[in-house]
Amino acid sequence: MSILEDVEALGLALKKRQWKLVTAESCTGGGLSYFLTMLPGSSDWFERGWVTYSNASKEEELGVRRETLEQFGAVSAETAREMASGAIKNSPAQISLAITGIAGPDGGTPQKPVGTVWFGWQVGEAEPQAKKMLFSGDREKIREQAIKMALEVLLAGL
């Protein structure tokens, strides 16, 4: 399916449950929210989105602990889970999705190469989950793949 087909399927699934979605994006810079709001009527199921690109914004807006960022880094399972948890705690939404990664072309390390992206999500008060993916391509392709995967993660979770 294309990104927009995934958005349509997600919208239908959320609307059916009468749920709202909240997002917390870093490496995608609001790209996921952009696609979510392309669909007319998305205000029925998309509650809000944060673009927390800096570590400071992750702390201030989502409550990611400084210790988490210092110990594990912004691109980690721990940070993705805390982003997802902070997003759901700071909104009336029932499901959250967080994305944090290294889109490049710089910033990669042997342990976390360019293309490393962590997804975090939380449903209600359940424990937040995380999933790591390694994408290839240039910055645009990595961000595009991350948005597509975020939608697939959400659809699978529903």
PDB file of C-alpha atoms in Angstrom:
ATOM      1  CA  MET A   1       0.000   0.000   0.000  1.00  0.00           C
ATOM      2  CA  SER A   2       1.048   3.588  -0.535  1.00  0.00           C
ATOM      3  CA  ILE A   3       1.499   6.013   2.356  1.00  0.00           C
ATOM      4  CA  LEU A   4      -1.885   7.603   1.691  1.00  0.00           C
ATOM      5  CA  GLU A   5      -3.594   4.202   1.534  1.00  0.00           C
ATOM      6  CA  ASP A   6      -2.013   3.377   4.891  1.00  0.00           C
ATOM      7  CA  VAL A   7      -3.262   6.703   6.287  1.00  0.00           C
ATOM      8  CA  GLU A   8      -6.780   5.929   5.061  1.00  0.00           C
ATOM      9  CA  ALA A   9      -6.695   2.464   6.650  1.00  0.00           C
ATOM     10  CA  LEU A  10      -5.342   3.906   9.890  1.00  0.00           C
ATOM     11  CA  GLY A  11      -7.994   6.610   9.947  1.00  0.00           C
ATOM     12  CA  LEU A  12     -10.756   4.052   9.478  1.00  0.00           C
ATOM     13  CA  ALA A  13      -9.357   1.806  12.223  1.00  0.00           C
ATOM     14  CA  LEU A  14      -9.026   4.684  14.687  1.00  0.00           C
ATOM     15  CA  LYS A  15     -12.447   6.108  13.835  1.00  0.00           C
ATOM     16  CA  LYS A  16     -14.041   2.679  14.286  1.00  0.00           C
ATOM     17  CA  ARG A  17     -12.596   2.523  17.828  1.00  0.00           C
ATOM     18  CA  GLN A  18     -13.326   6.204  18.452  1.00  0.00           C
ATOM     19  CA  TRP A  19      -9.650   6.662  19.304  1.00  0.00           C
ATOM     20  CA  LYS A  20      -7.362   9.610  18.818  1.00  0.00           C
ATOM     21  CA  LEU A  21      -3.702   9.390  17.790  1.00  0.00           C
ATOM     22  CA  VAL A  22      -0.871  11.589  19.006  1.00  0.00           C
ATOM     23  CA  THR A  23       2.606  11.648  17.450  1.00  0.00           C
ATOM     24  CA  ALA A  24       6.070  12.627  18.669  1.00  0.00           C
ATOM     25  CA  GLU A  25       8.513  12.991  15.792  1.00  0.00           C
ATOM     26  CA  SER A  26      12.201  13.712  15.685  1.00  0.00           C
ATOM     27  CA  CYS A  27      14.033  12.573  12.530  1.00  0.00           C
ATOM     28  CA  THR A  28      10.897  12.808  10.366  1.00  0.00           C
ATOM     29  CA  GLY A  29      10.426  16.455  11.341  1.00  0.00           C
ATOM     30  CA  GLY A  30       6.631  16.386  11.214  1.00  0.00           C
ATOM     31  CA  GLY A  31       6.480  14.347   8.025  1.00  0.00           C
ATOM     32  CA  LEU A  32       4.185  11.742   9.545  1.00  0.00           C
ATOM     33  CA  SER A  33       1.807  14.434  10.786  1.00  0.00           C
ATOM     34  CA  TYR A  34       1.855  16.014   7.338  1.00  0.00           C
ATOM     35  CA  PHE A  35       0.609  12.795   5.731  1.00  0.00           C
ATOM     36  CA  LEU A  36      -1.926  12.157   8.495  1.00  0.00           C
ATOM     37  CA  THR A  37      -3.491  15.565   7.933  1.00  0.00           C
ATOM     38  CA  MET A  38      -3.616  15.225   4.139  1.00  0.00           C
ATOM     39  CA  LEU A  39      -6.756  13.159   4.584  1.00  0.00           C
ATOM     40  CA  PRO A  40      -9.967  15.214   4.902  1.00  0.00           C
ATOM     41  CA  GLY A  41     -11.632  14.483   8.225  1.00  0.00           C
ATOM     42  CA  SER A  42      -8.405  13.460   9.946  1.00  0.00           C
ATOM     43  CA  SER A  43      -9.300  15.760  12.830  1.00  0.00           C
ATOM     44  CA  ASP A  44     -11.761  13.017  13.836  1.00  0.00           C
ATOM     45  CA  TRP A  45      -8.846  10.752  14.812  1.00  0.00           C
ATOM     46  CA  PHE A  46      -5.576  12.746  14.794  1.00  0.00           C
ATOM     47  CA  GLU A  47      -5.293  14.705  18.025  1.00  0.00           C
ATOM     48  CA  ARG A  48      -1.901  16.424  17.803  1.00  0.00           C
ATOM     49  CA  GLY A  49       1.745  15.983  16.998  1.00  0.00           C
ATOM     50  CA  TRP A  50       5.013  17.158  18.455  1.00  0.00           C
ATOM     51  CA  VAL A  51       8.218  17.726  16.539  1.00  0.00           C
ATOM     52  CA  THR A  52      10.856  17.313  19.220  1.00  0.00           C
ATOM     53  CA  TYR A  53      14.019  17.532  17.195  1.00  0.00           C
ATOM     54  CA  SER A  54      16.390  18.615  19.969  1.00  0.00           C
ATOM     55  CA  ASN A  55      17.124  16.738  23.167  1.00  0.00           C
ATOM     56  CA  ALA A  56      15.922  19.767  25.133  1.00  0.00           C
ATOM     57  CA  SER A  57      12.526  19.626  23.413  1.00  0.00           C
ATOM     58  CA  LYS A  58      12.250  15.904  24.125  1.00  0.00           C
ATOM     59  CA  GLU A  59      12.810  16.680  27.815  1.00  0.00           C
ATOM     60  CA  GLU A  60      10.642  19.815  28.013  1.00  0.00           C
ATOM     61  CA  GLU A  61       7.702  18.763  25.851  1.00  0.00           C
ATOM     62  CA  LEU A  62       7.534  15.011  26.389  1.00  0.00           C
ATOM     63  CA  GLY A  63       9.234  14.448  29.725  1.00  0.00           C
ATOM     64  CA  VAL A  64      12.060  12.300  28.360  1.00  0.00           C
ATOM     65  CA  ARG A  65      14.512  12.021  31.240  1.00  0.00           C
ATOM     66  CA  ARG A  66      17.907  13.648  30.808  1.00  0.00           C
ATOM     67  CA  GLU A  67      19.436  10.472  32.256  1.00  0.00           C
ATOM     68  CA  THR A  68      17.866   8.456  29.458  1.00  0.00           C
ATOM     69  CA  LEU A  69      19.288  10.768  26.807  1.00  0.00           C
ATOM     70  CA  GLU A  70      22.737  10.787  28.418  1.00  0.00           C
ATOM     71  CA  GLN A  71      22.905   7.044  28.991  1.00  0.00           C
ATOM     72  CA  PHE A  72      21.241   5.699  25.831  1.00  0.00           C
ATOM     73  CA  GLY A  73      21.136   8.665  23.429  1.00  0.00           C
ATOM     74  CA  ALA A  74      18.276  10.234  21.522  1.00  0.00           C
ATOM     75  CA  VAL A  75      18.232   7.315  19.078  1.00  0.00           C
ATOM     76  CA  SER A  76      17.391   4.404  21.360  1.00  0.00           C
ATOM     77  CA  ALA A  77      14.563   2.142  22.452  1.00  0.00           C
ATOM     78  CA  GLU A  78      14.491   3.878  25.823  1.00  0.00           C
ATOM     79  CA  THR A  79      14.070   7.343  24.315  1.00  0.00           C
ATOM     80  CA  ALA A  80      11.465   6.155  21.791  1.00  0.00           C
ATOM     81  CA  ARG A  81       9.405   4.581  24.596  1.00  0.00           C
ATOM     82  CA  GLU A  82       9.674   7.700  26.772  1.00  0.00           C
ATOM     83  CA  MET A  83       8.668   9.893  23.833  1.00  0.00           C
ATOM     84  CA  ALA A  84       5.603   7.726  23.191  1.00  0.00           C
ATOM     85  CA  SER A  85       4.711   7.699  26.858  1.00  0.00           C
ATOM     86  CA  GLY A  86       5.139  11.462  27.204  1.00  0.00           C
ATOM     87  CA  ALA A  87       2.998  12.112  24.149  1.00  0.00           C
ATOM     88  CA  ILE A  88       0.099  10.047  25.434  1.00  0.00           C
ATOM     89  CA  LYS A  89       0.384  11.510  28.951  1.00  0.00           C
ATOM     90  CA  ASN A  90       0.257  15.053  27.579  1.00  0.00           C
ATOM     91  CA  SER A  91      -2.796  14.563  25.373  1.00  0.00           C
ATOM     92  CA  PRO A  92      -6.258  13.016  25.504  1.00  0.00           C
ATOM     93  CA  ALA A  93      -5.270  10.463  22.835  1.00  0.00           C
ATOM     94  CA  GLN A  94      -5.580   6.693  23.292  1.00  0.00           C
ATOM     95  CA  ILE A  95      -2.586   5.741  21.144  1.00  0.00           C
ATOM     96  CA  SER A  96       0.787   7.373  20.514  1.00  0.00           C
ATOM     97  CA  LEU A  97       3.607   6.882  18.052  1.00  0.00           C
ATOM     98  CA  ALA A  98       7.142   8.245  18.405  1.00  0.00           C
ATOM     99  CA  ILE A  99       9.952   8.282  15.853  1.00  0.00           C
ATOM    100  CA  THR A 100      13.607   9.018  16.587  1.00  0.00           C
ATOM    101  CA  GLY A 101      16.514   8.238  14.320  1.00  0.00           C
ATOM    102  CA  ILE A 102      19.489   9.240  12.218  1.00  0.00           C
ATOM    103  CA  ALA A 103      18.422  10.318   8.734  1.00  0.00           C
ATOM    104  CA  GLY A 104      21.904  11.469   7.707  1.00  0.00           C
ATOM    105  CA  PRO A 105      23.946  12.182   5.826  1.00  0.00           C
ATOM    106  CA  ASP A 106      25.952  12.803   9.026  1.00  0.00           C
ATOM    107  CA  GLY A 107      25.504  11.728  12.622  1.00  0.00           C
ATOM    108  CA  GLY A 108      25.954   7.991  12.286  1.00  0.00           C
ATOM    109  CA  THR A 109      28.372   5.852  14.292  1.00  0.00           C
ATOM    110  CA  PRO A 110      29.404   2.200  13.974  1.00  0.00           C
ATOM    111  CA  GLN A 111      26.897   1.354  16.748  1.00  0.00           C
ATOM    112  CA  LYS A 112      24.155   3.581  15.295  1.00  0.00           C
ATOM    113  CA  PRO A 113      24.710   4.016  11.562  1.00  0.00           C
ATOM    114  CA  VAL A 114      22.810   6.471   9.391  1.00  0.00           C
ATOM    115  CA  GLY A 115      19.397   4.920   8.762  1.00  0.00           C
ATOM    116  CA  THR A 116      18.908   3.689  12.332  1.00  0.00           C
ATOM    117  CA  VAL A 117      15.364   4.573  13.410  1.00  0.00           C
ATOM    118  CA  TRP A 118      13.530   3.657  16.606  1.00  0.00           C
ATOM    119  CA  PHE A 119       9.748   3.643  16.823  1.00  0.00           C
ATOM    120  CA  GLY A 120       7.935   3.832  20.135  1.00  0.00           C
ATOM    121  CA  TRP A 121       4.220   3.411  20.679  1.00  0.00           C
ATOM    122  CA  GLN A 122       1.795   3.148  23.529  1.00  0.00           C
ATOM    123  CA  VAL A 123      -1.852   2.144  23.709  1.00  0.00           C
ATOM    124  CA  GLY A 124      -3.700   3.623  26.685  1.00  0.00           C
ATOM    125  CA  GLU A 125      -1.927   2.891  29.933  1.00  0.00           C
ATOM    126  CA  ALA A 126      -0.148  -0.213  28.650  1.00  0.00           C
ATOM    127  CA  GLU A 127       3.644  -0.323  28.711  1.00  0.00           C
ATOM    128  CA  PRO A 128       5.184   1.540  25.775  1.00  0.00           C
ATOM    129  CA  GLN A 129       6.786  -0.641  23.103  1.00  0.00           C
ATOM    130  CA  ALA A 130       9.731  -0.020  20.782  1.00  0.00           C
ATOM    131  CA  LYS A 131      11.002  -1.356  17.483  1.00  0.00           C
ATOM    132  CA  LYS A 132      14.258  -0.665  15.655  1.00  0.00           C
ATOM    133  CA  MET A 133      14.707  -0.503  11.897  1.00  0.00           C
ATOM    134  CA  LEU A 134      17.731   0.139   9.716  1.00  0.00           C
ATOM    135  CA  PHE A 135      16.874   1.925   6.483  1.00  0.00           C
ATOM    136  CA  SER A 136      19.114   2.677   3.507  1.00  0.00           C
ATOM    137  CA  GLY A 137      19.263   5.507   1.034  1.00  0.00           C
ATOM    138  CA  ASP A 138      19.656   9.242   1.266  1.00  0.00           C
ATOM    139  CA  ARG A 139      18.057  11.477   3.908  1.00  0.00           C
ATOM    140  CA  GLU A 140      14.789  11.799   1.999  1.00  0.00           C
ATOM    141  CA  LYS A 141      14.484   8.040   1.427  1.00  0.00           C
ATOM    142  CA  ILE A 142      15.253   7.228   5.076  1.00  0.00           C
ATOM    143  CA  ARG A 143      12.607   9.673   6.301  1.00  0.00           C
ATOM    144  CA  GLU A 144      10.086   8.341   3.768  1.00  0.00           C
ATOM    145  CA  GLN A 145      10.721   4.746   4.850  1.00  0.00           C
ATOM    146  CA  ALA A 146      10.393   5.765   8.504  1.00  0.00           C
ATOM    147  CA  ILE A 147       7.000   7.378   7.863  1.00  0.00           C
ATOM    148  CA  LYS A 148       5.793   4.290   5.996  1.00  0.00           C
ATOM    149  CA  MET A 149       7.002   2.002   8.782  1.00  0.00           C
ATOM    150  CA  ALA A 150       5.367   4.192  11.439  1.00  0.00           C
ATOM    151  CA  LEU A 151       2.025   3.728   9.709  1.00  0.00           C
ATOM    152  CA  GLU A 152       2.585  -0.031   9.461  1.00  0.00           C
ATOM    153  CA  VAL A 153       3.477  -0.183  13.172  1.00  0.00           C
ATOM    154  CA  LEU A 154       0.275   1.659  14.045  1.00  0.00           C
ATOM    155  CA  LEU A 155      -1.869  -0.516  11.787  1.00  0.00           C
ATOM    156  CA  ALA A 156      -0.338  -3.679  13.241  1.00  0.00           C
ATOM    157  CA  GLY A 157      -0.991  -2.372  16.755  1.00  0.00           C
ATOM    158  CA  LEU A 158      -4.657  -1.869  15.964  1.00  0.00           C
TER     159      LEU A 158
END
